[in-house]
Structure formats: C-alpha cells, structure tokens
CSV table of C-alpha atoms and ligand atoms in Angstrom, one decimal:
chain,number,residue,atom,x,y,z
A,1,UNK,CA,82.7,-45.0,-168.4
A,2,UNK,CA,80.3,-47.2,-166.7
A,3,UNK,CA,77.3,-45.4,-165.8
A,4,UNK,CA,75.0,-46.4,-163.4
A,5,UNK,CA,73.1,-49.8,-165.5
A,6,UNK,CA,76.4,-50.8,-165.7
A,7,UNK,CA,77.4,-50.6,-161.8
A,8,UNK,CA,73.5,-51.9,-161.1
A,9,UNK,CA,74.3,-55.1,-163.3
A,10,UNK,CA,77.8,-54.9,-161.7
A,11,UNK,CA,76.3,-55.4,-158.7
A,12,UNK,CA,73.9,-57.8,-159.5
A,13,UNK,CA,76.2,-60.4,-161.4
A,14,UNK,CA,78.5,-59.7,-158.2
A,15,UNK,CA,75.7,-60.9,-155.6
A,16,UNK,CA,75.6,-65.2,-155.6
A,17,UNK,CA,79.4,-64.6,-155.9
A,18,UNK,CA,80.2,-62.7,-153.0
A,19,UNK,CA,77.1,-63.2,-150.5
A,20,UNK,CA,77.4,-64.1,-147.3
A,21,UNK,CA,81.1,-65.1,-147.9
A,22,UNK,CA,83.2,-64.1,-145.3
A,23,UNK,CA,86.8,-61.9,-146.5
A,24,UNK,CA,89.8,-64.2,-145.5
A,25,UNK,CA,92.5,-61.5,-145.9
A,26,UNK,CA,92.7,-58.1,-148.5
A,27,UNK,CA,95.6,-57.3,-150.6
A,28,UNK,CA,96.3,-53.7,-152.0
A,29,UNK,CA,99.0,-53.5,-154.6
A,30,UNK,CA,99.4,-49.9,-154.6
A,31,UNK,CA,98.7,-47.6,-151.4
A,32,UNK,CA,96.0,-45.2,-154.2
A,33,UNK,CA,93.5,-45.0,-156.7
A,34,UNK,CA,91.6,-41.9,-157.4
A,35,UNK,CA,92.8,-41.1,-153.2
A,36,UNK,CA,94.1,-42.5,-151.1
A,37,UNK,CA,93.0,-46.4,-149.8
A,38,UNK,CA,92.6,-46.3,-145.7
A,39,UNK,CA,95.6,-48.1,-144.6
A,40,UNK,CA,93.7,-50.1,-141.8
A,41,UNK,CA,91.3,-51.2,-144.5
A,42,UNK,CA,92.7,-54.6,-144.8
A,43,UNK,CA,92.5,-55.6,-141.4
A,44,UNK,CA,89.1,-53.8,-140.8
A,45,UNK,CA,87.8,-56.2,-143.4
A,46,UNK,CA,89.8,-59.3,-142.9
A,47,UNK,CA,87.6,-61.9,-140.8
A,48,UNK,CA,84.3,-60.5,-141.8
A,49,UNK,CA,81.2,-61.2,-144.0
A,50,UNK,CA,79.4,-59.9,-146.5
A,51,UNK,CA,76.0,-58.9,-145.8
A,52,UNK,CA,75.1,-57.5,-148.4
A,53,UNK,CA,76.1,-55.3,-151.6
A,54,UNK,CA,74.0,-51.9,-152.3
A,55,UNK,CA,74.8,-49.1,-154.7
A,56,UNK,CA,73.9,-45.8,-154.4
A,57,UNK,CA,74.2,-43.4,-157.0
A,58,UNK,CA,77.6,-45.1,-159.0
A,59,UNK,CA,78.6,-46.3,-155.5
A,60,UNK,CA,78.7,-49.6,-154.4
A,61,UNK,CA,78.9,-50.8,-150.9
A,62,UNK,CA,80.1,-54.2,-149.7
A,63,UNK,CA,78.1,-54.2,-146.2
A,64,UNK,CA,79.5,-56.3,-143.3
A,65,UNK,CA,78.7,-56.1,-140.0
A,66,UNK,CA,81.5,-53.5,-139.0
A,67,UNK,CA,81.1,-51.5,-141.8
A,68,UNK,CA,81.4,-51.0,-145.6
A,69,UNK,CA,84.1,-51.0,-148.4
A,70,UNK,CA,82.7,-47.9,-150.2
A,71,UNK,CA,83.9,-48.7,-153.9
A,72,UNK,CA,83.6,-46.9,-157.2
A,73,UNK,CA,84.4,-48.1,-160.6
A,74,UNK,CA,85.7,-44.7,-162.0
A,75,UNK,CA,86.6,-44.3,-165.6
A,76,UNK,CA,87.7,-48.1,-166.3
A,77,UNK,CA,87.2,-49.5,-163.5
A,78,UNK,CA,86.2,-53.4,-163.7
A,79,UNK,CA,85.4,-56.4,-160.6
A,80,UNK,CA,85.8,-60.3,-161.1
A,81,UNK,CA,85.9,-63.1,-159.4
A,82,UNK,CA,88.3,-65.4,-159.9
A,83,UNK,CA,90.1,-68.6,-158.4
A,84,UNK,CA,92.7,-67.7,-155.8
A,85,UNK,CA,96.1,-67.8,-157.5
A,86,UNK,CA,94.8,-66.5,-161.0
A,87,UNK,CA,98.1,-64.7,-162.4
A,88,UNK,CA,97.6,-60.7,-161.8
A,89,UNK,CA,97.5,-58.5,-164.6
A,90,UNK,CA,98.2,-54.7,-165.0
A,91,UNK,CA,96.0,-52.6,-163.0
A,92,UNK,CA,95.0,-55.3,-160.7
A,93,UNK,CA,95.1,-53.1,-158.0
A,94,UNK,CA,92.7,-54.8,-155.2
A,95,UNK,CA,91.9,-58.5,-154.1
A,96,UNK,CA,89.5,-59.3,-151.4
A,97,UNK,CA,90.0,-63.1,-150.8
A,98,UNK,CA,87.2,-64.9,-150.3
A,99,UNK,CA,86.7,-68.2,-147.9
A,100,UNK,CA,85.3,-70.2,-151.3
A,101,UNK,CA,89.1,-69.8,-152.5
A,102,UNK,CA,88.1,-67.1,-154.9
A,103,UNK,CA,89.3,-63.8,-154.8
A,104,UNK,CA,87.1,-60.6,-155.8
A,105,UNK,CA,89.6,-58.5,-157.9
A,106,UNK,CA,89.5,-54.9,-158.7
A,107,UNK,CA,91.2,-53.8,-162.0
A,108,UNK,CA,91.3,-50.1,-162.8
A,109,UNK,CA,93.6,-48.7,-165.6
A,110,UNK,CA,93.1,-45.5,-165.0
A,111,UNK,CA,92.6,-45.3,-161.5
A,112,UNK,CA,89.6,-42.7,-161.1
A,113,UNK,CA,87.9,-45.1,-158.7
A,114,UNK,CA,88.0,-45.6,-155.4
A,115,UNK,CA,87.8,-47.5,-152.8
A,116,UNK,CA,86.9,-45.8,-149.1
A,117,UNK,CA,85.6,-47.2,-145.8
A,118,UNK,CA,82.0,-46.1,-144.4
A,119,UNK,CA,81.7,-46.9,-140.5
A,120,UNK,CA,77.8,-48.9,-139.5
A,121,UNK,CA,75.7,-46.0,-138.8
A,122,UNK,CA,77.7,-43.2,-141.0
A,123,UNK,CA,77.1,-41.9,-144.4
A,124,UNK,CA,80.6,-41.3,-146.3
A,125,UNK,CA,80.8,-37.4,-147.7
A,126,UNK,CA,81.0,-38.7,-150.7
A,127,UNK,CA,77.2,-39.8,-150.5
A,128,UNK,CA,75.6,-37.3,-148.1
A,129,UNK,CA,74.7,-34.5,-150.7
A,130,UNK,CA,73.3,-36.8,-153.4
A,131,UNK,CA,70.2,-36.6,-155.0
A,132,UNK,CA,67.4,-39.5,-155.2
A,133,UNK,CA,67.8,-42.6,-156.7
A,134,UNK,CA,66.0,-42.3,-160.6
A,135,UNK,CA,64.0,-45.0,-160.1
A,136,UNK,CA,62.6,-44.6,-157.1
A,137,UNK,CA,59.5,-43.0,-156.2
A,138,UNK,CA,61.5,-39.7,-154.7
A,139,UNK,CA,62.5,-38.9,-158.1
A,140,UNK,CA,59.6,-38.0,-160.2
A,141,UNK,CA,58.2,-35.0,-162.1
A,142,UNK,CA,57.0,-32.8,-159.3
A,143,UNK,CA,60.3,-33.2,-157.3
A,144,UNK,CA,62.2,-31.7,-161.1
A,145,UNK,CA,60.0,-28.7,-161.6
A,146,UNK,CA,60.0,-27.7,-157.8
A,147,UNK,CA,63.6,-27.7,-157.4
A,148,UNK,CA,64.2,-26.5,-160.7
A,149,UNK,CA,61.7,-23.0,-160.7
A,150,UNK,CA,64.5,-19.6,-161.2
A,151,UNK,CA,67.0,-21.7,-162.4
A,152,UNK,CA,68.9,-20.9,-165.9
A,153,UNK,CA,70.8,-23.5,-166.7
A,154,UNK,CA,70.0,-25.4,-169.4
A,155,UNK,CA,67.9,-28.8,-168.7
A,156,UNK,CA,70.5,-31.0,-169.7
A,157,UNK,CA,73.0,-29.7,-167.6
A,158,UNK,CA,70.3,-29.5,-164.5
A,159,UNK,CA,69.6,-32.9,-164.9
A,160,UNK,CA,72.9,-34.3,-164.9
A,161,UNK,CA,73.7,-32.0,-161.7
A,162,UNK,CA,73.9,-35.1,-158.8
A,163,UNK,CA,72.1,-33.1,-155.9
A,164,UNK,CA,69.0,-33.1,-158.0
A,165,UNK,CA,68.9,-37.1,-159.3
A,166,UNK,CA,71.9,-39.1,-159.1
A,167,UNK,CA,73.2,-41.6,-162.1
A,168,UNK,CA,71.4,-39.7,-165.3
A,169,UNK,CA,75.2,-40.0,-167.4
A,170,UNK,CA,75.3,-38.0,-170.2
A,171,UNK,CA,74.1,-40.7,-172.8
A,172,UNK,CA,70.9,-41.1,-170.4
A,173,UNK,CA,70.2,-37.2,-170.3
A,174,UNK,CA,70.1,-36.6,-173.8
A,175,UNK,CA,67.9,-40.5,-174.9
A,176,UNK,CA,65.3,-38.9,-172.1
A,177,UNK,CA,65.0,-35.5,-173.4
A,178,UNK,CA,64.7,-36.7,-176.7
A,179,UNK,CA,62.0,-39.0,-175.7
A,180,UNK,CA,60.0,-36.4,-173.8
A,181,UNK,CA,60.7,-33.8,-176.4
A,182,UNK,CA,62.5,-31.4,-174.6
A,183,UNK,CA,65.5,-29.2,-176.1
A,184,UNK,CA,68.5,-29.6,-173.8
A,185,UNK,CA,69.1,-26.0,-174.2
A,186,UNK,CA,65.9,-25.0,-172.6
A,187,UNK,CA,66.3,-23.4,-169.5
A,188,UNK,CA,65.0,-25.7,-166.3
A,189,UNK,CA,63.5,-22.8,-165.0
A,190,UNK,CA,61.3,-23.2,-167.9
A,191,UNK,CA,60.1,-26.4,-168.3
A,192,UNK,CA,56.2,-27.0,-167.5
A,193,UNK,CA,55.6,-29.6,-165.0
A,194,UNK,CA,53.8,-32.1,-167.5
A,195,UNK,CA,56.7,-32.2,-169.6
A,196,UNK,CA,59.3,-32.4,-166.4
A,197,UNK,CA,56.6,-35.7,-165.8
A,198,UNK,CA,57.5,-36.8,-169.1
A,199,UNK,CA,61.2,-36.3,-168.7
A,200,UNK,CA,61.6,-38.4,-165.1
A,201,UNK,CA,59.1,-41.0,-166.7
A,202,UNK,CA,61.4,-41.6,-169.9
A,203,UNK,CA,64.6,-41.0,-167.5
A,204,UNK,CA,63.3,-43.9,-165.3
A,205,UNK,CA,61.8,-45.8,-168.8
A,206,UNK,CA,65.1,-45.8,-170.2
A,207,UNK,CA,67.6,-46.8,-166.8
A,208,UNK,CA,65.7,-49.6,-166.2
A,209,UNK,CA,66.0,-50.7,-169.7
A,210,UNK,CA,69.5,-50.4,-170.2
A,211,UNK,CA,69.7,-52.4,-166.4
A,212,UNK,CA,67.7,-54.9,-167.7
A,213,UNK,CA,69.6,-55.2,-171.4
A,214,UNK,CA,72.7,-55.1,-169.3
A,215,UNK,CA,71.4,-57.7,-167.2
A,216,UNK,CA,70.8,-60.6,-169.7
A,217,UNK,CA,73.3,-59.7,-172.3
A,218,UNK,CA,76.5,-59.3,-169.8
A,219,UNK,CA,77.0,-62.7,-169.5
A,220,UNK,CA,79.5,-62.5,-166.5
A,221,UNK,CA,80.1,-59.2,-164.6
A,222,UNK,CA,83.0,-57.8,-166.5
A,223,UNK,CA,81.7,-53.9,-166.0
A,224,UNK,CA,82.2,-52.3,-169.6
A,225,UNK,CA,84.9,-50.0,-170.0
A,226,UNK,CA,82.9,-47.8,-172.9
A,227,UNK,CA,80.2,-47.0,-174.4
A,228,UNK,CA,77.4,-49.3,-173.5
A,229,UNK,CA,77.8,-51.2,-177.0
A,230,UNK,CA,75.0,-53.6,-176.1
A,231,UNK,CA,72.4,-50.5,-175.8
A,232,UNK,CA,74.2,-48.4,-178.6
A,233,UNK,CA,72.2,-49.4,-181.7
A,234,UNK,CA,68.6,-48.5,-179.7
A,235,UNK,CA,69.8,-44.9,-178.7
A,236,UNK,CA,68.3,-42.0,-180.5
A,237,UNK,CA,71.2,-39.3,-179.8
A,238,UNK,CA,74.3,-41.0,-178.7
A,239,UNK,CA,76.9,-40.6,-181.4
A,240,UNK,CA,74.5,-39.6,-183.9
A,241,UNK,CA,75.0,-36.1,-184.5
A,242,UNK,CA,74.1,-35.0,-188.4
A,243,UNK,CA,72.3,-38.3,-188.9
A,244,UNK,CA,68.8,-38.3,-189.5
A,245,UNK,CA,66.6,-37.9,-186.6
A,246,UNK,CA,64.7,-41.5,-185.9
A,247,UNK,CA,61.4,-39.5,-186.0
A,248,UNK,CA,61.8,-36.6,-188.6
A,249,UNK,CA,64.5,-37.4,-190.2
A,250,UNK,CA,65.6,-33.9,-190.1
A,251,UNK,CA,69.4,-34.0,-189.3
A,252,UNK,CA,70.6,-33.9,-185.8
A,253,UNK,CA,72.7,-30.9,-183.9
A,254,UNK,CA,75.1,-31.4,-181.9
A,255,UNK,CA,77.2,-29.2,-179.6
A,256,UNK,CA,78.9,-28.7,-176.1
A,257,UNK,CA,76.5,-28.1,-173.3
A,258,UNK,CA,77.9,-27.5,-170.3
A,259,UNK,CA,81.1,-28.6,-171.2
A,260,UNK,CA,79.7,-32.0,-172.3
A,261,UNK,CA,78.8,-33.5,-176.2
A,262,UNK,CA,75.2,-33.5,-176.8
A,263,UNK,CA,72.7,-34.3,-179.5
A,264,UNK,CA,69.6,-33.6,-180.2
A,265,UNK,CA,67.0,-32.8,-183.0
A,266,UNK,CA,66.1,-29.2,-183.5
A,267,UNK,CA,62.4,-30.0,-185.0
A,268,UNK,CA,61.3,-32.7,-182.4
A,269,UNK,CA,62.5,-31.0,-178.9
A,270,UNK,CA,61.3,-27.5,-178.1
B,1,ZN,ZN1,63.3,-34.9,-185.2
C-alpha cells in the first residue's frame, strides 16, 4: 500500500510533468473507484490548469483555479504520464489529457482510491478531521502527550489513529517506536512526555528518510504497489518477527495490535 513517502515522491516526480499544463479533456472508463467519480468532473476540469499539486495526509490535490481533483492512491493505486495514444491496460481507469500531448493516467487494480472534487475555498470531508502533517512543526512531542493523557489504547494504535497525526502507516509506527524505545503495547496515556519527544522526533527522522530514499531511488513516479522494497533492508521491525533484534539480538515478538501485525523487541522497548 503506498504510504505517505510514497504519495510525497508521487507527487514530486508528478510536478515538472504536470505543472502549469492546462487539462485538454478527462476520460473516465468506469463511472467508480472506491465511490463514486462526480459525473460533472470531466467538464469541471476540461479547459483548466494546473496550479499546483499538494498532498495532505495520503491525499493529493491537483489545484486549478476552479477547484481541485481530490485523488487517492488506495491499495494499488499507481499515476503515469505517458504520450497520448499509449495502448490502455487493465485498470486504467482515469486519463487527464494534457496540452503537451501527454496524458496523466490513473491505474488502480483494486480500486480503493479515489478520485473526488474539492470546490476553491472548501475543505472535502474527507480531509476536515485530519490530524497534522508529521513533519511539520504542529506535530511534535508536546502536541502527543497532551492529546494522549486518560487514554488506554495502546501507543501504536494511538499513533496510527489519523485525528492525532496523519500518514504514520503501520511500517512507520512500529520503525519509530522501536527507535525511541517505546513498547507498542504501552498505553498512550502512559507515555512521559520526553519519550513522546523521542517518538515524534524518530517518527519525523524516519518519513523524511523514506521520502528522501524514495525520492532518488524511484527513478520515474511509478507509486509502489507493496512494501517499500527500497527502504525494506534498513527497517528494524518490518517483517522481522523472531529475528534477532538489530540491537540485542534477543528475538523479536510479534502479534496483532489493534487488529494490525506488529513487531517489536521485548528487552529494548518498555
Ligand atoms: Zn532488543
């Protein structure tokens, strides 16, 4: 699933591509994805140019001066750009063409993306109850402990919630507790504030590697469809339950936490 380095370096290899190019016409092959595409969507961005492209949490937004395409990449979703007339393949659901005879094509097997419109001036539901950005300064160590004082649910499961800090997937919760030495089974409520400034700083640490990894080793801006194989052979956790822990050695555990696979080492994270 591409988590959110992957939809950052999405958008970035997306940007001298699709800048300040102007949509010539939009062609949906299929009415759905995940729901429903608005039906006047292709006129609504037929004529118009690209401002600009942001992402918020997993989001991204293609920005034009009458509003934005509000586009997520779901499970498998994937975005190229390729010459007008390039034969379409399964699951090529979406082409916005472009005025540099180019189309920007969105390929999703398994259709848990989206694609919305957002009117200038609105914020889609989708995005009005998120959390901050990780990397910016909202999200830090003070904001974790003072939302997360009388709560039980296990850390792990409180820093993946969305309202408290968008984008930290599961592979990214369990690399930063393991780095700031947290068990994921501790309950947030009980989590000091030095280490919760240890978590958001090796939460942040670790995003911005994986964006800038993704960022020079993605060649073109084919989103990955897995596991972030580039990044796999630096985590700690991922996939590594029963190995040796990287700074014991003791093995790894590994079990469900709130419903999701998660590793961690026992000795090391308290
Ligand atoms: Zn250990």
């Amino acid at each position: 699933m591409p988590e959110l380095p992957e939809v950052e370096t999405t958008r970035r290899g997306l940007l001298p591509h699709v800048l300040r190019r102007t949509i010539t016409g939009v062609t949906l092959r299929r009415p759905d994805l995940r729901w429903p595409i608005p039906p006047d969507l292709p006129e609504r961005l037929a004529g118009r140019r690209i401002e600009a492209i942001h992402r918020r949490a997993k989001y991204l937004l293609l920005e034009t001066a009458e509003g934005s395409a509000l586009l997520h990449l779901g499970m498998s979703g994937s975005l190229r750009v390729l010459p007008a007339g390039t034969p379409v393949r399964a699951h090529d659901h979406v082409d916005l063409a472009l005025d540099d005879g180019r189309v920007l094509r969105f390929n999703d097997p398994r259709r848990f993306g989206c694609l919305l419109w957002q009117p200038p001036g609105d914020t889609h539901p989708l995005l009005r109850d998120l959390g901050p950005e990780p990397l910016s300064d909202a999200f830090d160590g003070a904001w974790l402990h003072a939302l997360s004082r009388g709560r039980r649910a296990p850390v792990k499961t409180f820093l993946m919630d969305q309202s408290i800090v968008v984008g930290v997937g599961n592979i990214y919760a369990a690399e930063a507790l393991f780095a700031a030495g947290i068990s994921p089974l501790r309950a947030a409520g009980r989590v000091s504030r030095p280490r919760y400034d240890a978590l958001a700083e090796a939460a942040k640490a670790i995003l911005a590697h994986a964006i800038a990894r993704g960022g020079t080793t993605l060649r073109d801006f084919i989103s990955p469809d897995g596991a972030p194989g580039y990044f796999e052979q630096e985590l700690s956790t991922y996939g590594r339950g029963g190995l040796p822990c990287r700074r014991c050695d003791r093995p790894l555990r590994h079990a469900l936490i709130g419903q999701r696979a998660s590793v961690w080492c026992a000795h090391c994270q308290r």
